[in-house]
């Protein structure tokens, strides 16, 4: 909302009221064209109870042609972004006719053109850019949709639900009628028209129904959809087995789109995907790409129940569907390969994206209290921290209790728009577990800190684990309640290396507590927050020797990984001796553990991660220190790295978990071998680049060369561009690898790439690949002269006029100015002030930039 003075207004959870009018039936008729599309909407509306307000419909960027009430034309016009219609009775049929222009819709919200097709994106508030409607998630409607278009330009016409009729018209146009029997909110509406080809398959549900599956792409891309189709079928079966959820339509369609603000969208029966999460083969996609495709396909499919059949009452409840569904896709991914490595990946993503958010000016609970622009709250907090909150709940309830809770939730709320409180109450009612204190996780921002100290009484054969928790103030929440922390802990004998008794699940509900252990006959070393059972920061009295010990003996994979990471972090923050870290990494290489796990464990923490542990980020000193430690690890363990590199050289490409783990470890070894930029390593990296039979190895070689000053670097970059110049997704990698280079000339290189013919401000993938990646390059984005800040701020302002959502996502790195030295902070703040002072700024960018200045 924007007031009469043009100032964006705050929307508050406390102001929620149920809709004054229900819309049980919606009939949409599209006469499609890229330059102009006419949309006729017939809404069957019913007064909600005794509410007396008129019908208020939302609309943005619409040219109103006509309005009728029960067939009678009305002389009404929109005021601002709403159309108000008086209805004397308790029900009516409202018909509106509007014109829209998809070809000029650079916001990529509503109906827009992309690569010769027309497609939609309606979450969160894009439907109002298609037609006038009460565009809120608690208005659930059954949709009938007719699409009419030029048959030559748009031979395929798709919408939600099941296709019920088609026909040809004498003027070369054709039409298709779609019906979705399941009531849904407007944000789940979808339609696509284009010259597309399908990869088809079928799935037989647990009850014996056959579902027709299709992934729609350009004809040349059909062979690259096989992995996504396999992931879809696997996820459909997985949801039946693990949650008892069966698919409920006759068809399931996916469309891949090149221009898309998000990763994918779960529209009922017609998922629309960013093409990067559908298209893959060995030559163009890395192992990480294949894994991401499987995870995102599963995520969007799982939304059919956690998001579609049961949706959100209002947008403050966004984590109800997103946190729960991320947790479900994490479970799914853990079942497809190494559960330990998947958990490491999930936590790394949380720490990189969400922990800084919790510590910054945009900190918010997973159920926010207010917002200016809801698109700004599709955040790591809502998604990733939201998933951790669900995981903690599952831990406290146990597998049987959690499954009983989700079963009750589905049974109780199917077909409803509900709240996070409804979900928590289902968990309580099914399990009998009191979650009153646990609810603080929904209402409080910030990352709890846990202090852990252990004492040992050798004579009494006992040990005590002393725990205390704190939660720092966040914007708007100066005083915090005590959180409930589910902590998995265990003790290991410092002499024998054996676990002393069973793992314990401790539910910490007080500010401090002491946990007693009996029969402890040797000095204990504590394994804390095993499996990352709570999304917290742990500080303990464990020494470097304790961490090295745990990296060798802990039987919880995450805790073992974490011990080595903490030892690495301590090394980066301390200029002292790093021989114990080198020895621990060497021991891990020889441990015989899973290759994928070893590859993750032996990596040093990133500069960003280490910087988060500093009171003021020492940009240059931290980079210098980390590079020195990397060089020592590379040189001291040189023979081991070469052995690992050669031992994991596969004869042929396979996409099994084992093969992916070997590739990952081999490429980590190559990175350490390149740390000293010696001639043999450079030659090996360039040979791997030239001879690789898969993108994982080719990209890994290009990545390590990108940091080098060797001439092979430029040769590899030129060869990569020449080979993939016509593949937009792969070319994104070419831009990104240069933006992430730690070379001193990276700021100038990125500035030059901004003018490259292949760069585009209007494609979100390309924008993220270059500007987004550069903003994540801690040492070069934070150049002392402020050039990185100016470049990103310039990009924000250039993109804001085209696509405010995409622009807003570039602002956050500037919002961390308080974490840096005074000179850099002043330069960052100046760019934020320049952004906020810009006339005509979108509310998307205004909200983040203005809050970042506080």
PDB file of C-alpha atoms in Angstrom, residues 223-499:
ATOM      1  CA  UNK A 223      16.475 -34.611 -23.770  1.00  0.00           C
ATOM      2  CA  UNK A 224      17.718 -32.482 -20.870  1.00  0.00           C
ATOM      3  CA  UNK A 225      14.518 -33.029 -18.856  1.00  0.00           C
ATOM      4  CA  UNK A 226      15.010 -36.712 -17.990  1.00  0.00           C
ATOM      5  CA  UNK A 227      16.566 -36.059 -14.578  1.00  0.00           C
ATOM      6  CA  UNK A 228      13.754 -33.698 -13.575  1.00  0.00           C
ATOM      7  CA  UNK A 229      11.129 -36.232 -14.651  1.00  0.00           C
ATOM      8  CA  UNK A 230      12.805 -39.003 -12.649  1.00  0.00           C
ATOM      9  CA  UNK A 231      12.946 -36.681  -9.629  1.00  0.00           C
ATOM     10  CA  UNK A 232       9.244 -35.898 -10.000  1.00  0.00           C
ATOM     11  CA  UNK A 233       8.250 -39.556  -9.995  1.00  0.00           C
ATOM     12  CA  UNK A 234      10.553 -40.326  -7.073  1.00  0.00           C
ATOM     13  CA  UNK A 235       9.135 -37.438  -5.033  1.00  0.00           C
ATOM     14  CA  UNK A 236       5.544 -38.479  -5.745  1.00  0.00           C
ATOM     15  CA  UNK A 237       6.225 -41.949  -4.386  1.00  0.00           C
ATOM     16  CA  UNK A 238       8.261 -40.590  -1.463  1.00  0.00           C
ATOM     17  CA  UNK A 239       5.392 -38.352  -0.331  1.00  0.00           C
ATOM     18  CA  UNK A 240       2.984 -41.291  -0.409  1.00  0.00           C
ATOM     19  CA  UNK A 241       5.297 -43.458   1.697  1.00  0.00           C
ATOM     20  CA  UNK A 242       6.533 -40.854   4.191  1.00  0.00           C
ATOM     21  CA  UNK A 243       3.513 -38.580   4.621  1.00  0.00           C
ATOM     22  CA  UNK A 244       0.599 -40.543   3.169  1.00  0.00           C
ATOM     23  CA  UNK A 245      -0.022 -37.834   0.558  1.00  0.00           C
ATOM     24  CA  UNK A 246      -1.309 -38.844  -2.878  1.00  0.00           C
ATOM     25  CA  UNK A 247      -1.614 -36.635  -5.961  1.00  0.00           C
ATOM     26  CA  UNK A 248      -5.153 -35.476  -6.685  1.00  0.00           C
ATOM     27  CA  UNK A 249      -5.460 -34.491 -10.359  1.00  0.00           C
ATOM     28  CA  UNK A 250      -5.344 -36.421 -13.649  1.00  0.00           C
ATOM     29  CA  UNK A 251      -2.412 -34.352 -14.978  1.00  0.00           C
ATOM     30  CA  UNK A 252       0.747 -32.816 -13.628  1.00  0.00           C
ATOM     31  CA  UNK A 253       2.507 -30.305 -15.879  1.00  0.00           C
ATOM     32  CA  UNK A 254       5.808 -28.478 -15.487  1.00  0.00           C
ATOM     33  CA  UNK A 255       6.955 -25.634 -17.748  1.00  0.00           C
ATOM     34  CA  UNK A 256      10.540 -24.329 -17.832  1.00  0.00           C
ATOM     35  CA  UNK A 257      10.951 -20.560 -18.321  1.00  0.00           C
ATOM     36  CA  UNK A 258      14.153 -18.625 -19.004  1.00  0.00           C
ATOM     37  CA  UNK A 259      13.062 -15.380 -17.306  1.00  0.00           C
ATOM     38  CA  UNK A 260      11.861 -16.030 -13.763  1.00  0.00           C
ATOM     39  CA  UNK A 261      12.262 -14.146 -10.482  1.00  0.00           C
ATOM     40  CA  UNK A 262      12.252 -17.288  -8.332  1.00  0.00           C
ATOM     41  CA  UNK A 263      13.495 -20.848  -8.526  1.00  0.00           C
ATOM     42  CA  UNK A 264      10.091 -22.351  -9.227  1.00  0.00           C
ATOM     43  CA  UNK A 265       6.387 -21.950  -8.461  1.00  0.00           C
ATOM     44  CA  UNK A 266       4.005 -24.621  -7.171  1.00  0.00           C
ATOM     45  CA  UNK A 267       0.852 -23.548  -9.068  1.00  0.00           C
ATOM     46  CA  UNK A 268      -1.766 -26.291  -8.709  1.00  0.00           C
ATOM     47  CA  UNK A 269      -1.161 -28.902 -11.408  1.00  0.00           C
ATOM     48  CA  UNK A 270       0.978 -26.502 -13.489  1.00  0.00           C
ATOM     49  CA  UNK A 271       4.346 -25.849 -11.894  1.00  0.00           C
ATOM     50  CA  UNK A 272       6.384 -23.124 -13.578  1.00  0.00           C
ATOM     51  CA  UNK A 273      10.136 -23.446 -13.147  1.00  0.00           C
ATOM     52  CA  UNK A 274      13.187 -21.358 -13.722  1.00  0.00           C
ATOM     53  CA  UNK A 275      14.861 -23.390 -16.469  1.00  0.00           C
ATOM     54  CA  UNK A 276      18.011 -23.787 -14.347  1.00  0.00           C
ATOM     55  CA  UNK A 277      16.047 -26.190 -12.123  1.00  0.00           C
ATOM     56  CA  UNK A 278      14.817 -28.386 -14.991  1.00  0.00           C
ATOM     57  CA  UNK A 279      17.421 -28.609 -17.760  1.00  0.00           C
ATOM     58  CA  UNK A 280      20.453 -30.817 -17.178  1.00  0.00           C
ATOM     59  CA  UNK A 281      22.854 -33.226 -18.799  1.00  0.00           C
ATOM     60  CA  UNK A 282      26.434 -34.181 -18.050  1.00  0.00           C
ATOM     61  CA  UNK A 283      27.876 -31.616 -20.447  1.00  0.00           C
ATOM     62  CA  UNK A 284      25.961 -28.611 -19.124  1.00  0.00           C
ATOM     63  CA  UNK A 285      25.112 -29.288 -15.469  1.00  0.00           C
ATOM     64  CA  UNK A 286      27.275 -29.929 -12.417  1.00  0.00           C
ATOM     65  CA  UNK A 287      26.554 -32.508  -9.755  1.00  0.00           C
ATOM     66  CA  UNK A 288      25.304 -29.656  -7.584  1.00  0.00           C
ATOM     67  CA  UNK A 289      22.935 -28.649 -10.392  1.00  0.00           C
ATOM     68  CA  UNK A 290      21.555 -32.186 -10.627  1.00  0.00           C
ATOM     69  CA  UNK A 291      21.030 -32.281  -6.855  1.00  0.00           C
ATOM     70  CA  UNK A 292      19.356 -28.863  -6.877  1.00  0.00           C
ATOM     71  CA  UNK A 293      16.991 -29.926  -9.659  1.00  0.00           C
ATOM     72  CA  UNK A 294      15.890 -32.991  -7.689  1.00  0.00           C
ATOM     73  CA  UNK A 295      15.412 -30.924  -4.522  1.00  0.00           C
ATOM     74  CA  UNK A 296      13.449 -28.126  -6.204  1.00  0.00           C
ATOM     75  CA  UNK A 297      11.248 -30.501  -8.209  1.00  0.00           C
ATOM     76  CA  UNK A 298      10.461 -32.314  -4.956  1.00  0.00           C
ATOM     77  CA  UNK A 299       9.885 -29.058  -3.088  1.00  0.00           C
ATOM     78  CA  UNK A 300       7.341 -27.777  -5.590  1.00  0.00           C
ATOM     79  CA  UNK A 301       5.587 -31.138  -5.797  1.00  0.00           C
ATOM     80  CA  UNK A 302       5.394 -31.391  -1.986  1.00  0.00           C
ATOM     81  CA  UNK A 303       3.626 -28.024  -1.977  1.00  0.00           C
ATOM     82  CA  UNK A 304       0.608 -29.788  -3.466  1.00  0.00           C
ATOM     83  CA  UNK A 305      -0.341 -30.613   0.127  1.00  0.00           C
ATOM     84  CA  UNK A 306       1.781 -28.232   2.197  1.00  0.00           C
ATOM     85  CA  UNK A 307       0.792 -25.009   0.461  1.00  0.00           C
ATOM     86  CA  UNK A 308      -1.952 -25.812  -2.038  1.00  0.00           C
ATOM     87  CA  UNK A 309      -4.473 -28.153  -0.408  1.00  0.00           C
ATOM     88  CA  UNK A 310      -3.729 -26.308   2.844  1.00  0.00           C
ATOM     89  CA  UNK A 311      -2.624 -22.729   2.269  1.00  0.00           C
ATOM     90  CA  UNK A 312      -1.811 -19.602   4.268  1.00  0.00           C
ATOM     91  CA  UNK A 313      -4.457 -17.391   5.838  1.00  0.00           C
ATOM     92  CA  UNK A 314      -2.305 -14.316   5.211  1.00  0.00           C
ATOM     93  CA  UNK A 315       1.251 -13.651   4.065  1.00  0.00           C
ATOM     94  CA  UNK A 316       2.550 -13.374   7.635  1.00  0.00           C
ATOM     95  CA  UNK A 317       2.029 -17.159   7.708  1.00  0.00           C
ATOM     96  CA  UNK A 318       4.354 -17.735   4.725  1.00  0.00           C
ATOM     97  CA  UNK A 319       6.638 -20.061   6.693  1.00  0.00           C
ATOM     98  CA  UNK A 320       3.633 -22.306   7.299  1.00  0.00           C
ATOM     99  CA  UNK A 321       4.047 -23.581   3.760  1.00  0.00           C
ATOM    100  CA  UNK A 322       7.656 -22.712   2.980  1.00  0.00           C
ATOM    101  CA  UNK A 323       9.415 -23.769   6.186  1.00  0.00           C
ATOM    102  CA  UNK A 324       7.472 -27.028   6.294  1.00  0.00           C
ATOM    103  CA  UNK A 325       8.056 -27.768   2.625  1.00  0.00           C
ATOM    104  CA  UNK A 326      11.785 -26.977   2.804  1.00  0.00           C
ATOM    105  CA  UNK A 327      12.026 -29.410   5.709  1.00  0.00           C
ATOM    106  CA  UNK A 328      10.234 -32.021   3.609  1.00  0.00           C
ATOM    107  CA  UNK A 329      12.513 -31.500   0.604  1.00  0.00           C
ATOM    108  CA  UNK A 330      15.546 -31.732   2.916  1.00  0.00           C
ATOM    109  CA  UNK A 331      14.279 -35.071   4.192  1.00  0.00           C
ATOM    110  CA  UNK A 332      13.734 -36.230   0.630  1.00  0.00           C
ATOM    111  CA  UNK A 333      17.218 -35.199  -0.488  1.00  0.00           C
ATOM    112  CA  UNK A 334      18.797 -36.895   2.535  1.00  0.00           C
ATOM    113  CA  UNK A 335      17.125 -40.133   1.454  1.00  0.00           C
ATOM    114  CA  UNK A 336      18.565 -39.885  -2.073  1.00  0.00           C
ATOM    115  CA  UNK A 337      22.257 -39.900  -1.128  1.00  0.00           C
ATOM    116  CA  UNK A 338      24.467 -39.083   1.842  1.00  0.00           C
ATOM    117  CA  UNK A 339      22.251 -37.824   4.669  1.00  0.00           C
ATOM    118  CA  UNK A 340      25.324 -36.456   6.458  1.00  0.00           C
ATOM    119  CA  UNK A 341      26.483 -34.402   3.488  1.00  0.00           C
ATOM    120  CA  UNK A 342      22.966 -33.122   2.896  1.00  0.00           C
ATOM    121  CA  UNK A 343      22.791 -31.961   6.500  1.00  0.00           C
ATOM    122  CA  UNK A 344      26.144 -30.220   6.124  1.00  0.00           C
ATOM    123  CA  UNK A 345      24.880 -28.471   2.975  1.00  0.00           C
ATOM    124  CA  UNK A 346      21.676 -27.366   4.700  1.00  0.00           C
ATOM    125  CA  UNK A 347      23.528 -25.911   7.684  1.00  0.00           C
ATOM    126  CA  UNK A 348      26.119 -24.206   5.504  1.00  0.00           C
ATOM    127  CA  UNK A 349      23.323 -22.503   3.576  1.00  0.00           C
ATOM    128  CA  UNK A 350      21.609 -21.471   6.813  1.00  0.00           C
ATOM    129  CA  UNK A 351      24.780 -19.983   8.246  1.00  0.00           C
ATOM    130  CA  UNK A 352      25.720 -18.190   5.036  1.00  0.00           C
ATOM    131  CA  UNK A 353      22.315 -16.678   4.357  1.00  0.00           C
ATOM    132  CA  UNK A 354      20.149 -16.715   7.453  1.00  0.00           C
ATOM    133  CA  UNK A 355      22.503 -16.103  10.376  1.00  0.00           C
ATOM    134  CA  UNK A 356      23.659 -12.753   8.891  1.00  0.00           C
ATOM    135  CA  UNK A 357      20.012 -11.879   8.261  1.00  0.00           C
ATOM    136  CA  UNK A 358      19.207 -12.560  11.924  1.00  0.00           C
ATOM    137  CA  UNK A 359      22.108 -10.325  12.942  1.00  0.00           C
ATOM    138  CA  UNK A 360      21.239  -7.463  10.588  1.00  0.00           C
ATOM    139  CA  UNK A 361      18.730  -4.660  10.088  1.00  0.00           C
ATOM    140  CA  UNK A 362      16.199  -6.917   8.323  1.00  0.00           C
ATOM    141  CA  UNK A 363      16.034  -9.457  11.180  1.00  0.00           C
ATOM    142  CA  UNK A 364      12.508 -10.818  11.486  1.00  0.00           C
ATOM    143  CA  UNK A 365      10.790 -13.842  13.031  1.00  0.00           C
ATOM    144  CA  UNK A 366       9.663 -16.707  10.836  1.00  0.00           C
ATOM    145  CA  UNK A 367       6.188 -15.247  11.391  1.00  0.00           C
ATOM    146  CA  UNK A 368       6.794 -11.512  10.897  1.00  0.00           C
ATOM    147  CA  UNK A 369       4.699  -8.836  12.582  1.00  0.00           C
ATOM    148  CA  UNK A 370       4.771  -6.330   9.715  1.00  0.00           C
ATOM    149  CA  UNK A 371       6.011  -5.632   6.211  1.00  0.00           C
ATOM    150  CA  UNK A 372       5.895  -2.961   3.532  1.00  0.00           C
ATOM    151  CA  UNK A 373       6.394  -5.273   0.538  1.00  0.00           C
ATOM    152  CA  UNK A 374       5.713  -8.980   1.082  1.00  0.00           C
ATOM    153  CA  UNK A 375       8.112  -9.965  -1.711  1.00  0.00           C
ATOM    154  CA  UNK A 376      10.953  -8.872   0.583  1.00  0.00           C
ATOM    155  CA  UNK A 377      10.022 -11.602   3.048  1.00  0.00           C
ATOM    156  CA  UNK A 378      10.780 -14.553   0.811  1.00  0.00           C
ATOM    157  CA  UNK A 379      13.899 -14.848   2.902  1.00  0.00           C
ATOM    158  CA  UNK A 380      16.332 -17.345   4.345  1.00  0.00           C
ATOM    159  CA  UNK A 381      14.575 -16.786   7.669  1.00  0.00           C
ATOM    160  CA  UNK A 382      11.159 -17.791   6.351  1.00  0.00           C
ATOM    161  CA  UNK A 383      12.498 -20.740   4.340  1.00  0.00           C
ATOM    162  CA  UNK A 384      15.642 -22.097   5.970  1.00  0.00           C
ATOM    163  CA  UNK A 385      15.163 -21.109   9.581  1.00  0.00           C
ATOM    164  CA  UNK A 386      11.519 -22.047   9.168  1.00  0.00           C
ATOM    165  CA  UNK A 387      12.654 -25.532   8.151  1.00  0.00           C
ATOM    166  CA  UNK A 388      14.902 -25.750  11.217  1.00  0.00           C
ATOM    167  CA  UNK A 389      11.944 -24.855  13.450  1.00  0.00           C
ATOM    168  CA  UNK A 390       9.957 -27.730  11.927  1.00  0.00           C
ATOM    169  CA  UNK A 391      12.976 -30.017  12.372  1.00  0.00           C
ATOM    170  CA  UNK A 392      13.220 -29.088  16.064  1.00  0.00           C
ATOM    171  CA  UNK A 393       9.531 -29.824  16.469  1.00  0.00           C
ATOM    172  CA  UNK A 394      10.020 -33.212  14.814  1.00  0.00           C
ATOM    173  CA  UNK A 395      12.930 -33.875  17.179  1.00  0.00           C
ATOM    174  CA  UNK A 396      10.876 -33.046  20.265  1.00  0.00           C
ATOM    175  CA  UNK A 397       7.879 -35.119  19.146  1.00  0.00           C
ATOM    176  CA  UNK A 398       9.847 -38.073  17.747  1.00  0.00           C
ATOM    177  CA  UNK A 399       9.120 -39.727  14.374  1.00  0.00           C
ATOM    178  CA  UNK A 400       5.786 -41.261  15.373  1.00  0.00           C
ATOM    179  CA  UNK A 401       4.528 -38.140  17.135  1.00  0.00           C
ATOM    180  CA  UNK A 402       5.505 -35.895  14.241  1.00  0.00           C
ATOM    181  CA  UNK A 403       3.841 -38.157  11.670  1.00  0.00           C
ATOM    182  CA  UNK A 404       0.685 -38.257  13.805  1.00  0.00           C
ATOM    183  CA  UNK A 405       0.808 -34.463  13.952  1.00  0.00           C
ATOM    184  CA  UNK A 406       1.096 -34.006  10.195  1.00  0.00           C
ATOM    185  CA  UNK A 407      -1.662 -36.564   9.586  1.00  0.00           C
ATOM    186  CA  UNK A 408      -3.944 -34.620  11.912  1.00  0.00           C
ATOM    187  CA  UNK A 409      -2.961 -31.333  10.275  1.00  0.00           C
ATOM    188  CA  UNK A 410      -3.874 -32.676   6.818  1.00  0.00           C
ATOM    189  CA  UNK A 411      -7.137 -34.194   8.020  1.00  0.00           C
ATOM    190  CA  UNK A 412      -8.197 -31.193  10.069  1.00  0.00           C
ATOM    191  CA  UNK A 413      -7.320 -28.390   7.658  1.00  0.00           C
ATOM    192  CA  UNK A 414      -7.621 -29.796   4.127  1.00  0.00           C
ATOM    193  CA  UNK A 415      -9.125 -27.123   1.889  1.00  0.00           C
ATOM    194  CA  UNK A 416      -8.501 -24.290   4.342  1.00  0.00           C
ATOM    195  CA  UNK A 417      -6.315 -21.186   4.623  1.00  0.00           C
ATOM    196  CA  UNK A 418      -4.729 -21.434   8.071  1.00  0.00           C
ATOM    197  CA  UNK A 419      -1.984 -20.134  10.368  1.00  0.00           C
ATOM    198  CA  UNK A 420       1.223 -21.389  11.909  1.00  0.00           C
ATOM    199  CA  UNK A 421      -0.710 -21.653  15.169  1.00  0.00           C
ATOM    200  CA  UNK A 422      -3.065 -24.178  13.533  1.00  0.00           C
ATOM    201  CA  UNK A 423      -0.063 -26.287  12.593  1.00  0.00           C
ATOM    202  CA  UNK A 424       1.493 -26.157  16.065  1.00  0.00           C
ATOM    203  CA  UNK A 425      -1.845 -27.001  17.671  1.00  0.00           C
ATOM    204  CA  UNK A 426      -2.154 -30.069  15.425  1.00  0.00           C
ATOM    205  CA  UNK A 427       1.281 -31.201  16.604  1.00  0.00           C
ATOM    206  CA  UNK A 428       0.269 -30.738  20.239  1.00  0.00           C
ATOM    207  CA  UNK A 429      -3.113 -32.424  19.906  1.00  0.00           C
ATOM    208  CA  UNK A 430      -1.714 -35.464  18.102  1.00  0.00           C
ATOM    209  CA  UNK A 431       1.335 -35.993  20.309  1.00  0.00           C
ATOM    210  CA  UNK A 432       0.315 -34.677  23.723  1.00  0.00           C
ATOM    211  CA  UNK A 433       3.535 -32.617  23.844  1.00  0.00           C
ATOM    212  CA  UNK A 434       3.175 -29.082  25.256  1.00  0.00           C
ATOM    213  CA  UNK A 435       4.707 -26.622  22.764  1.00  0.00           C
ATOM    214  CA  UNK A 436       3.760 -23.414  24.590  1.00  0.00           C
ATOM    215  CA  UNK A 437       7.345 -22.240  25.071  1.00  0.00           C
ATOM    216  CA  UNK A 438       8.413 -23.588  21.704  1.00  0.00           C
ATOM    217  CA  UNK A 439       6.085 -21.067  20.045  1.00  0.00           C
ATOM    218  CA  UNK A 440       8.690 -18.393  20.811  1.00  0.00           C
ATOM    219  CA  UNK A 441      10.528 -19.619  17.711  1.00  0.00           C
ATOM    220  CA  UNK A 442       7.666 -18.292  15.580  1.00  0.00           C
ATOM    221  CA  UNK A 443       7.575 -14.869  17.207  1.00  0.00           C
ATOM    222  CA  UNK A 444      11.223 -14.053  17.929  1.00  0.00           C
ATOM    223  CA  UNK A 445      13.993 -12.946  15.567  1.00  0.00           C
ATOM    224  CA  UNK A 446      17.666 -13.588  16.190  1.00  0.00           C
ATOM    225  CA  UNK A 447      20.003 -16.544  16.610  1.00  0.00           C
ATOM    226  CA  UNK A 448      20.337 -17.915  20.159  1.00  0.00           C
ATOM    227  CA  UNK A 449      23.845 -18.281  21.555  1.00  0.00           C
ATOM    228  CA  UNK A 450      24.611 -21.257  23.759  1.00  0.00           C
ATOM    229  CA  UNK A 451      27.544 -21.270  26.169  1.00  0.00           C
ATOM    230  CA  UNK A 452      28.671 -24.795  27.148  1.00  0.00           C
ATOM    231  CA  UNK A 453      31.221 -25.728  29.797  1.00  0.00           C
ATOM    232  CA  UNK A 454      32.078 -29.189  31.132  1.00  0.00           C
ATOM    233  CA  UNK A 455      33.501 -30.204  34.493  1.00  0.00           C
ATOM    234  CA  UNK A 456      34.732 -33.637  35.577  1.00  0.00           C
ATOM    235  CA  UNK A 457      35.005 -35.092  39.064  1.00  0.00           C
ATOM    236  CA  UNK A 458      37.360 -38.050  38.648  1.00  0.00           C
ATOM    237  CA  UNK A 459      36.889 -39.269  42.217  1.00  0.00           C
ATOM    238  CA  UNK A 460      33.091 -39.259  41.975  1.00  0.00           C
ATOM    239  CA  UNK A 461      33.202 -40.558  38.377  1.00  0.00           C
ATOM    240  CA  UNK A 462      30.777 -37.827  37.287  1.00  0.00           C
ATOM    241  CA  UNK A 463      30.734 -34.996  34.794  1.00  0.00           C
ATOM    242  CA  UNK A 464      28.533 -31.956  34.517  1.00  0.00           C
ATOM    243  CA  UNK A 465      27.649 -30.063  31.355  1.00  0.00           C
ATOM    244  CA  UNK A 466      26.831 -26.443  32.201  1.00  0.00           C
ATOM    245  CA  UNK A 467      24.622 -24.746  29.620  1.00  0.00           C
ATOM    246  CA  UNK A 468      23.400 -21.157  29.366  1.00  0.00           C
ATOM    247  CA  UNK A 469      21.560 -19.436  26.523  1.00  0.00           C
ATOM    248  CA  UNK A 470      21.171 -15.822  25.436  1.00  0.00           C
ATOM    249  CA  UNK A 471      19.335 -14.098  22.589  1.00  0.00           C
ATOM    250  CA  UNK A 472      20.479 -10.617  21.625  1.00  0.00           C
ATOM    251  CA  UNK A 473      17.994  -7.797  20.920  1.00  0.00           C
ATOM    252  CA  UNK A 474      16.842  -7.386  17.310  1.00  0.00           C
ATOM    253  CA  UNK A 475      14.986  -4.496  15.607  1.00  0.00           C
ATOM    254  CA  UNK A 476      11.685  -3.990  17.397  1.00  0.00           C
ATOM    255  CA  UNK A 477      12.395  -6.719  19.975  1.00  0.00           C
ATOM    256  CA  UNK A 478      14.669  -5.322  22.693  1.00  0.00           C
ATOM    257  CA  UNK A 479      13.718  -7.920  25.319  1.00  0.00           C
ATOM    258  CA  UNK A 480      13.752 -11.622  24.499  1.00  0.00           C
ATOM    259  CA  UNK A 481      12.107 -14.594  26.226  1.00  0.00           C
ATOM    260  CA  UNK A 482      13.942 -17.827  26.947  1.00  0.00           C
ATOM    261  CA  UNK A 483      13.805 -20.205  23.995  1.00  0.00           C
ATOM    262  CA  UNK A 484      13.268 -23.968  24.057  1.00  0.00           C
ATOM    263  CA  UNK A 485      16.382 -25.606  22.599  1.00  0.00           C
ATOM    264  CA  UNK A 486      16.421 -29.316  21.711  1.00  0.00           C
ATOM    265  CA  UNK A 487      20.092 -30.287  22.061  1.00  0.00           C
ATOM    266  CA  UNK A 488      21.605 -33.608  21.142  1.00  0.00           C
ATOM    267  CA  UNK A 489      24.745 -34.123  23.216  1.00  0.00           C
ATOM    268  CA  UNK A 490      27.210 -36.911  23.975  1.00  0.00           C
ATOM    269  CA  UNK A 491      30.483 -37.336  25.826  1.00  0.00           C
ATOM    270  CA  UNK A 492      33.610 -39.030  24.530  1.00  0.00           C
ATOM    271  CA  UNK A 493      36.496 -40.368  26.559  1.00  0.00           C
ATOM    272  CA  UNK A 494      39.513 -38.172  26.076  1.00  0.00           C
ATOM    273  CA  UNK A 495      41.794 -41.169  26.598  1.00  0.00           C
ATOM    274  CA  UNK A 496      40.056 -44.011  24.757  1.00  0.00           C
ATOM    275  CA  UNK A 497      38.175 -41.997  22.131  1.00  0.00           C
ATOM    276  CA  UNK A 498      35.042 -44.017  22.869  1.00  0.00           C
ATOM    277  CA  UNK A 499      31.585 -42.610  23.494  1.00  0.00           C
TER     278      UNK A 499
END
